[in-house]
GROMACS .gro file of C-alpha atoms in nm:
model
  445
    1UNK     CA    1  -2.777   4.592  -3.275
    2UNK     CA    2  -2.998   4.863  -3.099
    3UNK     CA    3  -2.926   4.988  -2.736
    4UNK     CA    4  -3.256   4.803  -2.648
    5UNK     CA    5  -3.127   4.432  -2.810
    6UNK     CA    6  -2.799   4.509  -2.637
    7UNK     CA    7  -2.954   4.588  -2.292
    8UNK     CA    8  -3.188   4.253  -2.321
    9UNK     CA    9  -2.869   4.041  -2.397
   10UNK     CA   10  -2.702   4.174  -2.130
   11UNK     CA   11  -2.933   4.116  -1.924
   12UNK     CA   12  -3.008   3.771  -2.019
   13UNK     CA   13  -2.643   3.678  -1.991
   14UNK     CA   14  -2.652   3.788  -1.659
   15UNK     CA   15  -2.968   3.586  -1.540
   16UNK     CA   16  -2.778   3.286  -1.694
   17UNK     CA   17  -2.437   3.363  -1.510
   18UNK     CA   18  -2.683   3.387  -1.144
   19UNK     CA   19  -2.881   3.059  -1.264
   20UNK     CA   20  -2.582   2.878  -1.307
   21UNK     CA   21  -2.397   2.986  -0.921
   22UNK     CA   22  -2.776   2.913  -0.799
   23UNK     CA   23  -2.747   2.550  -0.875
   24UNK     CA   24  -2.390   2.509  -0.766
   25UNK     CA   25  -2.469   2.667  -0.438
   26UNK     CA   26  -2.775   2.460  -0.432
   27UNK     CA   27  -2.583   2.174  -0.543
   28UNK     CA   28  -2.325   2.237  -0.235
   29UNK     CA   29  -2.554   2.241   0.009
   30UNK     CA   30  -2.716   1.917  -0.100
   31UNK     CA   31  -2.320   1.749  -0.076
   32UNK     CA   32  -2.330   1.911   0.295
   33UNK     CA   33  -2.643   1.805   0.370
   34UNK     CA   34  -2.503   1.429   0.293
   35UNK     CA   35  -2.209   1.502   0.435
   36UNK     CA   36  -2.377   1.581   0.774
   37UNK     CA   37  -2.591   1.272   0.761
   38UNK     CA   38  -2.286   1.064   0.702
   39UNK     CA   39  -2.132   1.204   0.980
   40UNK     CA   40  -2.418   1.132   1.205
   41UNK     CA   41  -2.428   0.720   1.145
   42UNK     CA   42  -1.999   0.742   1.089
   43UNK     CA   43  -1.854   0.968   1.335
   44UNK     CA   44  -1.498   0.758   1.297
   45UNK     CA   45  -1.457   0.936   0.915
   46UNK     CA   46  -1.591   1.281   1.040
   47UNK     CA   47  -1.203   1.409   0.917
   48UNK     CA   48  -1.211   1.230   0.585
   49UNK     CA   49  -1.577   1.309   0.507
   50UNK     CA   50  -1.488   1.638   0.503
   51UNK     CA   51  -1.130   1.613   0.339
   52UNK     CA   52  -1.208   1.722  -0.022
   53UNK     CA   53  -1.326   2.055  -0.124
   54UNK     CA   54  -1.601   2.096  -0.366
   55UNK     CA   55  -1.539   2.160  -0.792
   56UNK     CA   56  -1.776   2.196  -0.998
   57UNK     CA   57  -1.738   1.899  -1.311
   58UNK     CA   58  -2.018   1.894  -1.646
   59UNK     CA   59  -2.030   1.627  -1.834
   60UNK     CA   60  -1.979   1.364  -1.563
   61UNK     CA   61  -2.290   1.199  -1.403
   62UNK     CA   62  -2.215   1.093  -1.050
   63UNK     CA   63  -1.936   1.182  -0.829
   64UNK     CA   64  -1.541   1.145  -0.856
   65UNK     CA   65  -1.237   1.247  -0.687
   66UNK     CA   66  -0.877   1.290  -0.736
   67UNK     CA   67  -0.770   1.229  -0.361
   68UNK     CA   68  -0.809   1.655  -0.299
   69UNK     CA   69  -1.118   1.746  -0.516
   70UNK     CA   70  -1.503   1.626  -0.476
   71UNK     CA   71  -1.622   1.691  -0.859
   72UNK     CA   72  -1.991   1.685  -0.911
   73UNK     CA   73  -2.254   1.803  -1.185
   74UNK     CA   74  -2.460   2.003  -1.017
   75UNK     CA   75  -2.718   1.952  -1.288
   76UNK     CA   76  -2.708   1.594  -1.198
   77UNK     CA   77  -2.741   1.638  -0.807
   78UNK     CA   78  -3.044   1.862  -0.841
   79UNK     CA   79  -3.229   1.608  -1.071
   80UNK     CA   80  -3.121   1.295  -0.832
   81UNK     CA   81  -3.166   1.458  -0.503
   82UNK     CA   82  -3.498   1.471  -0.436
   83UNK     CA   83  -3.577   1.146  -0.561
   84UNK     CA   84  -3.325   0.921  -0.412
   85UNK     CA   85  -3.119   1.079  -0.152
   86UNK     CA   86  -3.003   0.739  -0.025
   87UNK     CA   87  -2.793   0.687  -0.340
   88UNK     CA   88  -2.622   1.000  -0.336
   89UNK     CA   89  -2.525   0.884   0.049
   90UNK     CA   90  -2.408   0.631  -0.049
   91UNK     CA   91  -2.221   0.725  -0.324
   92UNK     CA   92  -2.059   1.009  -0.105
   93UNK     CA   93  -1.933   0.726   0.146
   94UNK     CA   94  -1.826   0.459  -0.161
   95UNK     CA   95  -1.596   0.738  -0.289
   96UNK     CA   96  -1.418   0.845   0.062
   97UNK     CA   97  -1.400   0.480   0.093
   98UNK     CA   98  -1.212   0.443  -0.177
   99UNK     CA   99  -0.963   0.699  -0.056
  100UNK     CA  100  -0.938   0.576   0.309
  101UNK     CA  101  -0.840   0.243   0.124
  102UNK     CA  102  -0.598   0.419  -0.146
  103UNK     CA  103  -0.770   0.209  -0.405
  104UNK     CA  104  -0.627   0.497  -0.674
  105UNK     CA  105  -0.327   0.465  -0.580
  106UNK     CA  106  -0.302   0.075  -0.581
  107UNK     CA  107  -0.320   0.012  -0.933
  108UNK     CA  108   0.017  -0.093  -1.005
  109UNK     CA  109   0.046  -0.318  -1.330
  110UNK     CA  110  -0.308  -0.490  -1.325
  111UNK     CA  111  -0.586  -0.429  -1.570
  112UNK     CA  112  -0.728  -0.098  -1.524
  113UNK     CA  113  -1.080  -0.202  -1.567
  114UNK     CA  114  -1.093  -0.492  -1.384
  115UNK     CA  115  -0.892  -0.328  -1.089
  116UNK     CA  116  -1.161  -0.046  -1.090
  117UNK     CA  117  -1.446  -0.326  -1.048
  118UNK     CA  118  -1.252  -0.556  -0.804
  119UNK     CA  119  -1.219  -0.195  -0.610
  120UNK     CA  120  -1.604  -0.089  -0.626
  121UNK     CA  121  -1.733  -0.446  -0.544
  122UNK     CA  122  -1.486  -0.414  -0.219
  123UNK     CA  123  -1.666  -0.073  -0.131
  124UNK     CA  124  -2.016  -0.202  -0.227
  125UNK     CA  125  -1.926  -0.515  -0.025
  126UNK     CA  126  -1.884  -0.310   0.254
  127UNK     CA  127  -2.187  -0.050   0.248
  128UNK     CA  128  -2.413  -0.325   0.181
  129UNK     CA  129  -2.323  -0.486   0.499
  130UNK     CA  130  -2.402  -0.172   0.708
  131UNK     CA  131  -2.694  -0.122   0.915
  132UNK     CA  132  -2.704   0.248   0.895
  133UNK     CA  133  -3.031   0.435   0.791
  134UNK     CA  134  -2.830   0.681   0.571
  135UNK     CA  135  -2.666   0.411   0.299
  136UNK     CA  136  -2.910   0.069   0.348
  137UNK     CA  137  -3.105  -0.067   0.067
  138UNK     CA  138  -3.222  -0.373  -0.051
  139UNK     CA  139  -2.926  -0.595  -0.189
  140UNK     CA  140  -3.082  -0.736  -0.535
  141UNK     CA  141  -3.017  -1.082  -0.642
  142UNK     CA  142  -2.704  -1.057  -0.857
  143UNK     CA  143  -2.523  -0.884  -0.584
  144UNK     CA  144  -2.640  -1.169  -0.321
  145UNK     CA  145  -2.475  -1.415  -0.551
  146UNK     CA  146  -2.177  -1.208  -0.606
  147UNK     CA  147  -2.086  -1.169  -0.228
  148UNK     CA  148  -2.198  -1.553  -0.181
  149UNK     CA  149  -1.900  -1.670  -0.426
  150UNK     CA  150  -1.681  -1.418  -0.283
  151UNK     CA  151  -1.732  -1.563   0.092
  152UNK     CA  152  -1.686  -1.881  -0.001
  153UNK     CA  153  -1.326  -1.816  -0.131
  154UNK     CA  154  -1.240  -1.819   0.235
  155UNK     CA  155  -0.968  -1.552   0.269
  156UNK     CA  156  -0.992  -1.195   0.408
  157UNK     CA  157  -1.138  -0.999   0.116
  158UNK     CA  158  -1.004  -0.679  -0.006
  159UNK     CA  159  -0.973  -0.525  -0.343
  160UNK     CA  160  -0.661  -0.750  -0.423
  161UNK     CA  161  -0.813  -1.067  -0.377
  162UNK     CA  162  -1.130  -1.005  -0.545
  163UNK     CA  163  -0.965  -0.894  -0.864
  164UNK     CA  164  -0.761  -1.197  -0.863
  165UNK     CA  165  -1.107  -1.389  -0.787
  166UNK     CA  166  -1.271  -1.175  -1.064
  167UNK     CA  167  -1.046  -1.285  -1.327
  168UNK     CA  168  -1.162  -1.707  -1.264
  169UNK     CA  169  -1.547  -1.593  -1.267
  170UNK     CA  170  -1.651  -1.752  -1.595
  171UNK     CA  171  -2.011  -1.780  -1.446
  172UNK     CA  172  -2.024  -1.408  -1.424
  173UNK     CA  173  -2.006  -1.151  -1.740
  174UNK     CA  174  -1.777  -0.877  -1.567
  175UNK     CA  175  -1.970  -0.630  -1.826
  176UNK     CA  176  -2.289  -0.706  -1.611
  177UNK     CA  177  -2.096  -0.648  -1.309
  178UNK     CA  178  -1.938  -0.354  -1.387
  179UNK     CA  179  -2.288  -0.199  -1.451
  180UNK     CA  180  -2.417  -0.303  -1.088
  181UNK     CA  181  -2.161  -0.183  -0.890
  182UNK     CA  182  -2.052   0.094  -1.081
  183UNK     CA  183  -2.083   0.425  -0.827
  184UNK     CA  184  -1.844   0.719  -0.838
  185UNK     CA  185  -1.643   0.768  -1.156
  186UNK     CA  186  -1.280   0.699  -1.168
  187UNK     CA  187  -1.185   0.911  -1.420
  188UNK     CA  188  -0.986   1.120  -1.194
  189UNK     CA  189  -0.793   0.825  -1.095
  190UNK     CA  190  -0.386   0.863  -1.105
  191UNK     CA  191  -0.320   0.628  -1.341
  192UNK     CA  192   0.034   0.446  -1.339
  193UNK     CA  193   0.217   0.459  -1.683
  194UNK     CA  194   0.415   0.185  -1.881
  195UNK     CA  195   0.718   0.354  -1.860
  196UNK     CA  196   0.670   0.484  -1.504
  197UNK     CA  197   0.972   0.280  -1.296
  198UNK     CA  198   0.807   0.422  -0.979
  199UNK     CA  199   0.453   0.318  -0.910
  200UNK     CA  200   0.216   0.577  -0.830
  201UNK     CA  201   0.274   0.705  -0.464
  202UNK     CA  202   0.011   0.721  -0.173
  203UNK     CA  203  -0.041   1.063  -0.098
  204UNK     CA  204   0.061   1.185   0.278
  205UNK     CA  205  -0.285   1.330   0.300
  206UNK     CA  206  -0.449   1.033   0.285
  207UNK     CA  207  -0.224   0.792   0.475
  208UNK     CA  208  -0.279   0.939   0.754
  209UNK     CA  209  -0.647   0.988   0.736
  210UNK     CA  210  -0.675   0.643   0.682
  211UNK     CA  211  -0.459   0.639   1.061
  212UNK     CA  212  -0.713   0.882   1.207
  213UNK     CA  213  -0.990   0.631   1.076
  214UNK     CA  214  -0.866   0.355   1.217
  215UNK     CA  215  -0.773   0.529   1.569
  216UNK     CA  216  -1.146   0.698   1.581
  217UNK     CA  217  -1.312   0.313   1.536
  218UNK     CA  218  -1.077   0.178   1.755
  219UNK     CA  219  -1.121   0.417   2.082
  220UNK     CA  220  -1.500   0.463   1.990
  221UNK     CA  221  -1.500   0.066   1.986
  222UNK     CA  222  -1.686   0.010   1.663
  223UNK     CA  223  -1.579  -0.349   1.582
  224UNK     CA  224  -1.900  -0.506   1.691
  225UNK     CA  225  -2.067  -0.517   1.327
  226UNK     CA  226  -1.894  -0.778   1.009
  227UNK     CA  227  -1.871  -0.480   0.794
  228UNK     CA  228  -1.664  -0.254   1.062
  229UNK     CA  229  -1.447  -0.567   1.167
  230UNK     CA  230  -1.406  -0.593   0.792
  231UNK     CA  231  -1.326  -0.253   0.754
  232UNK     CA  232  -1.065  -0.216   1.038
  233UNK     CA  233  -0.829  -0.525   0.896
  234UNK     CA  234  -0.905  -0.399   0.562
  235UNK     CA  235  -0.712  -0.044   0.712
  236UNK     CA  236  -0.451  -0.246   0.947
  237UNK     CA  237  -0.358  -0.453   0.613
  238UNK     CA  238  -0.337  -0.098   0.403
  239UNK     CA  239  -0.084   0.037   0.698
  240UNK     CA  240   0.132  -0.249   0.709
  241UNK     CA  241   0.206  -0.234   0.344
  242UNK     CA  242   0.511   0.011   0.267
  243UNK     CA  243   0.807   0.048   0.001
  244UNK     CA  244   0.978  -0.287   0.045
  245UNK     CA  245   1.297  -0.032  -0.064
  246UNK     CA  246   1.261   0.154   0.266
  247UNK     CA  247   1.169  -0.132   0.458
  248UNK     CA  248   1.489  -0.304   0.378
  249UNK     CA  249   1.738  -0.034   0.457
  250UNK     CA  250   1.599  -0.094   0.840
  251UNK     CA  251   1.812  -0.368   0.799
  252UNK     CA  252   2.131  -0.215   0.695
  253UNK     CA  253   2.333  -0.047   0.994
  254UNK     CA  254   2.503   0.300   0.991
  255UNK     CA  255   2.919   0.244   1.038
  256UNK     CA  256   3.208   0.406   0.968
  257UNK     CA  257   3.465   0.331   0.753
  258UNK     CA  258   3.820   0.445   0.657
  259UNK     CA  259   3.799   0.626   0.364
  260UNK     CA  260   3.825   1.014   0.312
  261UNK     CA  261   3.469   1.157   0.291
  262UNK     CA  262   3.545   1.485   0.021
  263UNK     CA  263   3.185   1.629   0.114
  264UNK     CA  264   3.323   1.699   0.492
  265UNK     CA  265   3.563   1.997   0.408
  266UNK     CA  266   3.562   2.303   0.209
  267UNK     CA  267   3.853   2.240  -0.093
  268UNK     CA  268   3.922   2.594  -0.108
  269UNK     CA  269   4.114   2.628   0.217
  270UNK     CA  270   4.260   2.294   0.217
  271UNK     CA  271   4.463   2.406  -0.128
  272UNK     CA  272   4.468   2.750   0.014
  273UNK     CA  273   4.713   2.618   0.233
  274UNK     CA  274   4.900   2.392   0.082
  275UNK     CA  275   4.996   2.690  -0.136
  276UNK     CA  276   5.068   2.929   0.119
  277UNK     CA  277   5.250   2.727   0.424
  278UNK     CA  278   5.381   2.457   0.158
  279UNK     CA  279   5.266   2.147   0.298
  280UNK     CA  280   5.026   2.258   0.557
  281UNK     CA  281   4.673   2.247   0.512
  282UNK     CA  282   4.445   2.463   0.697
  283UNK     CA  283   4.160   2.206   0.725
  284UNK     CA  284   4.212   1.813   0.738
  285UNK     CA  285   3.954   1.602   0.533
  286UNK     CA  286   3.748   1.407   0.734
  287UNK     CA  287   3.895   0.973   0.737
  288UNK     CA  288   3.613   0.819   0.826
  289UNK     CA  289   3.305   0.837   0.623
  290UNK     CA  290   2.946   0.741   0.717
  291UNK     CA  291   2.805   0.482   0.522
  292UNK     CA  292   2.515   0.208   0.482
  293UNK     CA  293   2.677  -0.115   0.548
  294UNK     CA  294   2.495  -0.515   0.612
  295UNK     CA  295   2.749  -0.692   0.780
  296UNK     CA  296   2.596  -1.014   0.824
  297UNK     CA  297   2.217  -1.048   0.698
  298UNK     CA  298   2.013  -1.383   0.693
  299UNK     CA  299   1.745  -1.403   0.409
  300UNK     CA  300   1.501  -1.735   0.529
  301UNK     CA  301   1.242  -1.879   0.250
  302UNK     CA  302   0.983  -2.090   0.372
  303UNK     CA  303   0.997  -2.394   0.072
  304UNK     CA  304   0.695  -2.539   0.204
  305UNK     CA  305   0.451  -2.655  -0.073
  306UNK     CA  306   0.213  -2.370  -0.014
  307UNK     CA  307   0.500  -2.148  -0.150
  308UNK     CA  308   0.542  -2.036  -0.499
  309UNK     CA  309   0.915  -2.106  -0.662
  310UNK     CA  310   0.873  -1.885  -0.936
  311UNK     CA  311   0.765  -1.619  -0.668
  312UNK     CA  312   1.008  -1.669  -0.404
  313UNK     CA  313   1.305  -1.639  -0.691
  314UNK     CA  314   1.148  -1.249  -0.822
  315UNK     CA  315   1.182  -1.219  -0.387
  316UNK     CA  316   1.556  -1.290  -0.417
  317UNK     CA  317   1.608  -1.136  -0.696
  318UNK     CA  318   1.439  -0.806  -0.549
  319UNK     CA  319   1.618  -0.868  -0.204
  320UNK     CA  320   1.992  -0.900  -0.377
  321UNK     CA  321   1.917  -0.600  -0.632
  322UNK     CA  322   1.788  -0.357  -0.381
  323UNK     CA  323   2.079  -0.452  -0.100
  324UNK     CA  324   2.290  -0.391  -0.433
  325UNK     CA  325   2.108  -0.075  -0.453
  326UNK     CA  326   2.090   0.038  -0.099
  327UNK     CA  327   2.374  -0.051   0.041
  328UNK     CA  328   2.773  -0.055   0.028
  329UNK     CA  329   2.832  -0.453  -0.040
  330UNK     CA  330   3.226  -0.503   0.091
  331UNK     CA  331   3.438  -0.786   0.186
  332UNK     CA  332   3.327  -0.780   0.456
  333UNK     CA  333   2.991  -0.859   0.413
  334UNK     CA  334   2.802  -1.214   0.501
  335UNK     CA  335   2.433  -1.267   0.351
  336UNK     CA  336   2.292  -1.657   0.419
  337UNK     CA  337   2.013  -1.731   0.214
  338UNK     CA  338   1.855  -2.010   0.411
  339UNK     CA  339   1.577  -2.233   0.273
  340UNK     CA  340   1.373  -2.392   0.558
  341UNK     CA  341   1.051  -2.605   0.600
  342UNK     CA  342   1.034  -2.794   0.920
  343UNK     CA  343   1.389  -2.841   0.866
  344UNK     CA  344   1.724  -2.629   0.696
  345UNK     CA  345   1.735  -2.721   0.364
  346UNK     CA  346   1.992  -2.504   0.243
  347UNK     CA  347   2.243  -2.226   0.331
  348UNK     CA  348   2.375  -2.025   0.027
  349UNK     CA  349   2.663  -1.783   0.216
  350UNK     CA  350   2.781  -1.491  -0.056
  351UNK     CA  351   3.015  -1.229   0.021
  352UNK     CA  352   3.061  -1.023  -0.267
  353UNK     CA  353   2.831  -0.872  -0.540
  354UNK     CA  354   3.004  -1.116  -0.746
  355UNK     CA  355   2.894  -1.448  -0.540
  356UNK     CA  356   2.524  -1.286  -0.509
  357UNK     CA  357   2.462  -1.287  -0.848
  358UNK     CA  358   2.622  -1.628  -0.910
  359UNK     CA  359   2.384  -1.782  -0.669
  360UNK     CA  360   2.046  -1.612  -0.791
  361UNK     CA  361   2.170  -1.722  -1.135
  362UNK     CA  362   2.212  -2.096  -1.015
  363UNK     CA  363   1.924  -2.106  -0.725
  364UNK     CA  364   1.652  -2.355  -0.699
  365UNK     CA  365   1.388  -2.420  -0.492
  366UNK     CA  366   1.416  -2.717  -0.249
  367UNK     CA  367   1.085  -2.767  -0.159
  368UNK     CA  368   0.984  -2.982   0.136
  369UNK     CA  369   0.702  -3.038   0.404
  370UNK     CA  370   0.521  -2.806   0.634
  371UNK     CA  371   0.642  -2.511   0.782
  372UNK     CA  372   0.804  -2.466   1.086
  373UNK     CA  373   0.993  -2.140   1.184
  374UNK     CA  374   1.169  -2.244   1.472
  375UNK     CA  375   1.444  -2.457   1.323
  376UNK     CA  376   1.567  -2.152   1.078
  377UNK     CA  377   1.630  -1.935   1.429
  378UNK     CA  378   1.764  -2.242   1.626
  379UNK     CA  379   2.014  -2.286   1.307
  380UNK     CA  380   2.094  -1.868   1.330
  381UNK     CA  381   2.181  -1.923   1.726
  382UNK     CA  382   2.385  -2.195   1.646
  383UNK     CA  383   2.621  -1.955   1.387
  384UNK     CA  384   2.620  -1.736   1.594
  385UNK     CA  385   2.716  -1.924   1.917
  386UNK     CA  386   3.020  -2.025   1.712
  387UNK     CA  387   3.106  -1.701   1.591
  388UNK     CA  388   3.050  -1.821   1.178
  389UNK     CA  389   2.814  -1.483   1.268
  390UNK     CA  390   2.904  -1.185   1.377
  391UNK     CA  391   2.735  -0.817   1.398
  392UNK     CA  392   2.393  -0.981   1.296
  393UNK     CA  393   2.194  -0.647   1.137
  394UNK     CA  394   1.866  -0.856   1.089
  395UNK     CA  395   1.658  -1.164   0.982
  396UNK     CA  396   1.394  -1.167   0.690
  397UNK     CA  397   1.198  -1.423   0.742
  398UNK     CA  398   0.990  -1.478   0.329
  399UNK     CA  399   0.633  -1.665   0.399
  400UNK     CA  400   0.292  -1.726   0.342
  401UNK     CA  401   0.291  -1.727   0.774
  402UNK     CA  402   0.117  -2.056   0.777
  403UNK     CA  403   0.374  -2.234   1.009
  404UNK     CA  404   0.472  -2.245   1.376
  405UNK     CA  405   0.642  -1.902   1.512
  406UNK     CA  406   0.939  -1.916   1.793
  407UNK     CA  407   0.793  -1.858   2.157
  408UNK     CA  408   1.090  -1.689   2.285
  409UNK     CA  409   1.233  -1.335   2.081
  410UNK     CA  410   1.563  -1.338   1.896
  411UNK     CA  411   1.844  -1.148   1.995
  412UNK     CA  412   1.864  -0.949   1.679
  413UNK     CA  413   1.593  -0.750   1.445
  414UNK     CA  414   1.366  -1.018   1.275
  415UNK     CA  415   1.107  -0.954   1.031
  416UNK     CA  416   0.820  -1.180   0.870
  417UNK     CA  417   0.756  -1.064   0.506
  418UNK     CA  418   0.425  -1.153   0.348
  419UNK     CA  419   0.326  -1.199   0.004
  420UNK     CA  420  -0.066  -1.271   0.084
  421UNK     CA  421  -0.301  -1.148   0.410
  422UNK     CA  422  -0.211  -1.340   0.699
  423UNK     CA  423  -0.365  -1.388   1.040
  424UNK     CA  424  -0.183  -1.083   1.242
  425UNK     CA  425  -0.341  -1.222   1.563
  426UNK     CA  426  -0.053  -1.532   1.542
  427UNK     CA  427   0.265  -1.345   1.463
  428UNK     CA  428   0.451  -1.252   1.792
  429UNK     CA  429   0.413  -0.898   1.911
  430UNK     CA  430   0.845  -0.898   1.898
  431UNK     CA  431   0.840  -0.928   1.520
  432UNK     CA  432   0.854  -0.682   1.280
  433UNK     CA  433   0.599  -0.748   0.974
  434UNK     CA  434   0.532  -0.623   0.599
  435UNK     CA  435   0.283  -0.718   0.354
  436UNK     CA  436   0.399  -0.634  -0.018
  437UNK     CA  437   0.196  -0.741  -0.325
  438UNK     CA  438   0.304  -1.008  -0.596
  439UNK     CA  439   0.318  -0.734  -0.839
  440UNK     CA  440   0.606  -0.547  -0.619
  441UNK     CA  441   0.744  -0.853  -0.650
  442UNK     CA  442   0.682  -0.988  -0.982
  443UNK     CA  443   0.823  -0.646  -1.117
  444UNK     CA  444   1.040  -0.555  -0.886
  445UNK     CA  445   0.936  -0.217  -0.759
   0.00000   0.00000   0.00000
């Protein structure tokens, strides 16, 4: 090759190197640019609009996100840019969305594809409800008819229902569906594995931007619009759902009991001087020890027909194996496993490890009429008024929260647990809640 071939591919080369950071930094600027108008019709997300830093991504032909990177083509953002800024908008806001929500992270056993549609009809839901200049289009038929059936189902909607809704849509191909409202990519998605016993964690970062969010709406007082009201229960719902696991230990309180604790003293001087002074040792071990202990806990299931048996069993089942888990069961220990309607049906008292697993082996649902909540803590005060319980740590009260709540607030922790949305408007400001998913349930996670 001559100095003169050499010097043109050189310089070639380098003209292709400067073309290529020209269109990323072209490409950049047209994500701030969005960015910026987004920020101008949604001040509440200004921190999570800006949360993810830019990467560079060929071969992918919208946007997509891990929860820290934005990855774009910039090949793809030159070509779409000029033509229909709107959809890039709105693609921007579908995928922060998505993150506010911790749809990637929410997976858990269901089908991946149908999760990821359930998840981008939620979002497109959403934007297509908004009046803002930056994201509004014109909402074709299919998508009319699409929100239509899912308003008519008549519960809160989030990403949860509508893939269980998805799933009895024989009037709909989901193929069809998952070409309308398909957006941002989800390649990048965390996805959880077969063999994974602990389901795919929301990241920090995003839990509490998804705080922030709902802080910013709340002092700036954007509830007036369906889509923002939608939007703030669909974050209230995301905060009250936590690890069931850590929820539970709430429950359990700290004691001390009699029993040498060998992490409290250094083993080296205490048989230091036993050798040297005979029977003297320089440092005592510690009696007591610290430990996680329920002395009495009360476990209530609403049987009223609008409960699920085969669901309120996996509850138990979870309940028993994570106090198992969590906590140092002795004979000391009470647990009543109450099941109430309008009326106490039932009070299962085990002691032991033993007698807990004897009565999940042997339980059955007595169902009954409608629910009532009141007789379950009139039936508590009653124990413990004559002194059957003692030291009680906490009630768990397991319900769909369609029944009538006690005026007046218990002398001990209580906590409604929820296995569906419920109206947070009618539980009492004294109670502690939790919303956990049938799947946390169902496979006890």
């Amino acid at each position: 090759m001559t100095n003169i071939e050499q010097s043109n591919e050189k310089r070639q080369r380098s003209q292709a190197v400067t073309q290529t950071e020209w269109e990323q930094y072209m490409a950049e600027k047209i994500l701030r640019l969005i960015r910026h108008e987004l920020y101008m019709d949604f001040r509440y997300m200004d921190v999570a609009l800006s949360a993810l830093s830019y990467q560079p991504k060929e071969g992918i032909d919208t946007l997509g996100t891990e929860g820290d990177h934005l990855f774009y083509s910039a090949d793809h953002l030159l070509r779409v840019y000029p033509k229909n800024p709107v959809y890039l908008n709105r693609c921007y806001l579908h995928m922060i969305l998505h993150l506010i929500f911790c749809h990637p992270w929410l997976q858990g056993s269901r089908n991946a594809a149908d999760w990821d549609l359930a998840c981008d009809i939620m979002i497109e839901y959403l934007i297509d409800h908004m009046e803002q200049t930056s994201v509004q289009r014109i909402t074709g038929l299919l998508r009319r008819k699409v929100y239509k059936r899912l308003e008519s189902v008549g519960q809160a909607l989030s990403a949860a229902i509508i893939y269980e809704q998805i799933r009895l849509w024989y009037e709909f191909d989901l193929a069809e569906l998952s070409k309308e409202f398909y957006t941002d990519t989800h390649a990048f998605w965390p996805r959880p594995q077969p063999e994974q016993a602990i389901p795919v964690q929301i990241p920090p970062k995003w839990d509490k931007l998804a705080r922030q969010t709902q802080m910013q709406m709340e002092r700036q007082g954007r509830n007036d619009g369906d889509e923002e009201r939608l939007m703030l229960k669909q974050i209230r719902v995301l905060q009250q759902r936590r690890s069931y696991r850590d929820f539970l230990r709430k429950f359990a309180s700290l004691r001390e009991t009699l029993q040498i604790d060998p992490e409290e003293f250094d083993l080296s001087y205490y048989t230091y001087g036993l050798r040297i002074y005979g029977n003297l040792p320089l440092i005592e071990p510690m009696e007591t020890k610290e430990t996680l202990q329920v002395e009495t806990f009360v476990v209530v299931i609403d049987t009223s027909y609008s409960t699920n048996g085969e669901l309120v069993k996996k509850f138990l089942q979870l309940t028993a194996d994570l106090l198992l888990e969590s906590v140092e069961l002795s004979g000391k220990c009470r647990i009543h496993i109450l099941q109430c309607d309008d009326k106490v049906r039932q009070d299962d008292v085990v002691t032991s490890k033993e007698e807990l697993a004897q009565t999940l082996q042997r339980f059955t649902l007595t169902e009954g009429g409608s629910t009532d909540f009141r007789p379950a803590f009139r039936y508590v005060d009653q124990l413990m008024q004559s002194g059957q319980i003692r030291h009680l740590q906490g009630l768990l009260y397991f319900t769909d929260g369609k029944g009538i709540y006690p005026a007046k607030r218990p002398e001990y922790k209580t906590a409604f647990i929820f296995a569906q949305d419920y109206e947070e408007e009618a539980v009492p400001p004294w109670a502690m809640r939790i919303r956990i998913d049938h799947e946390e349930i169902m496979e006890g996670k």
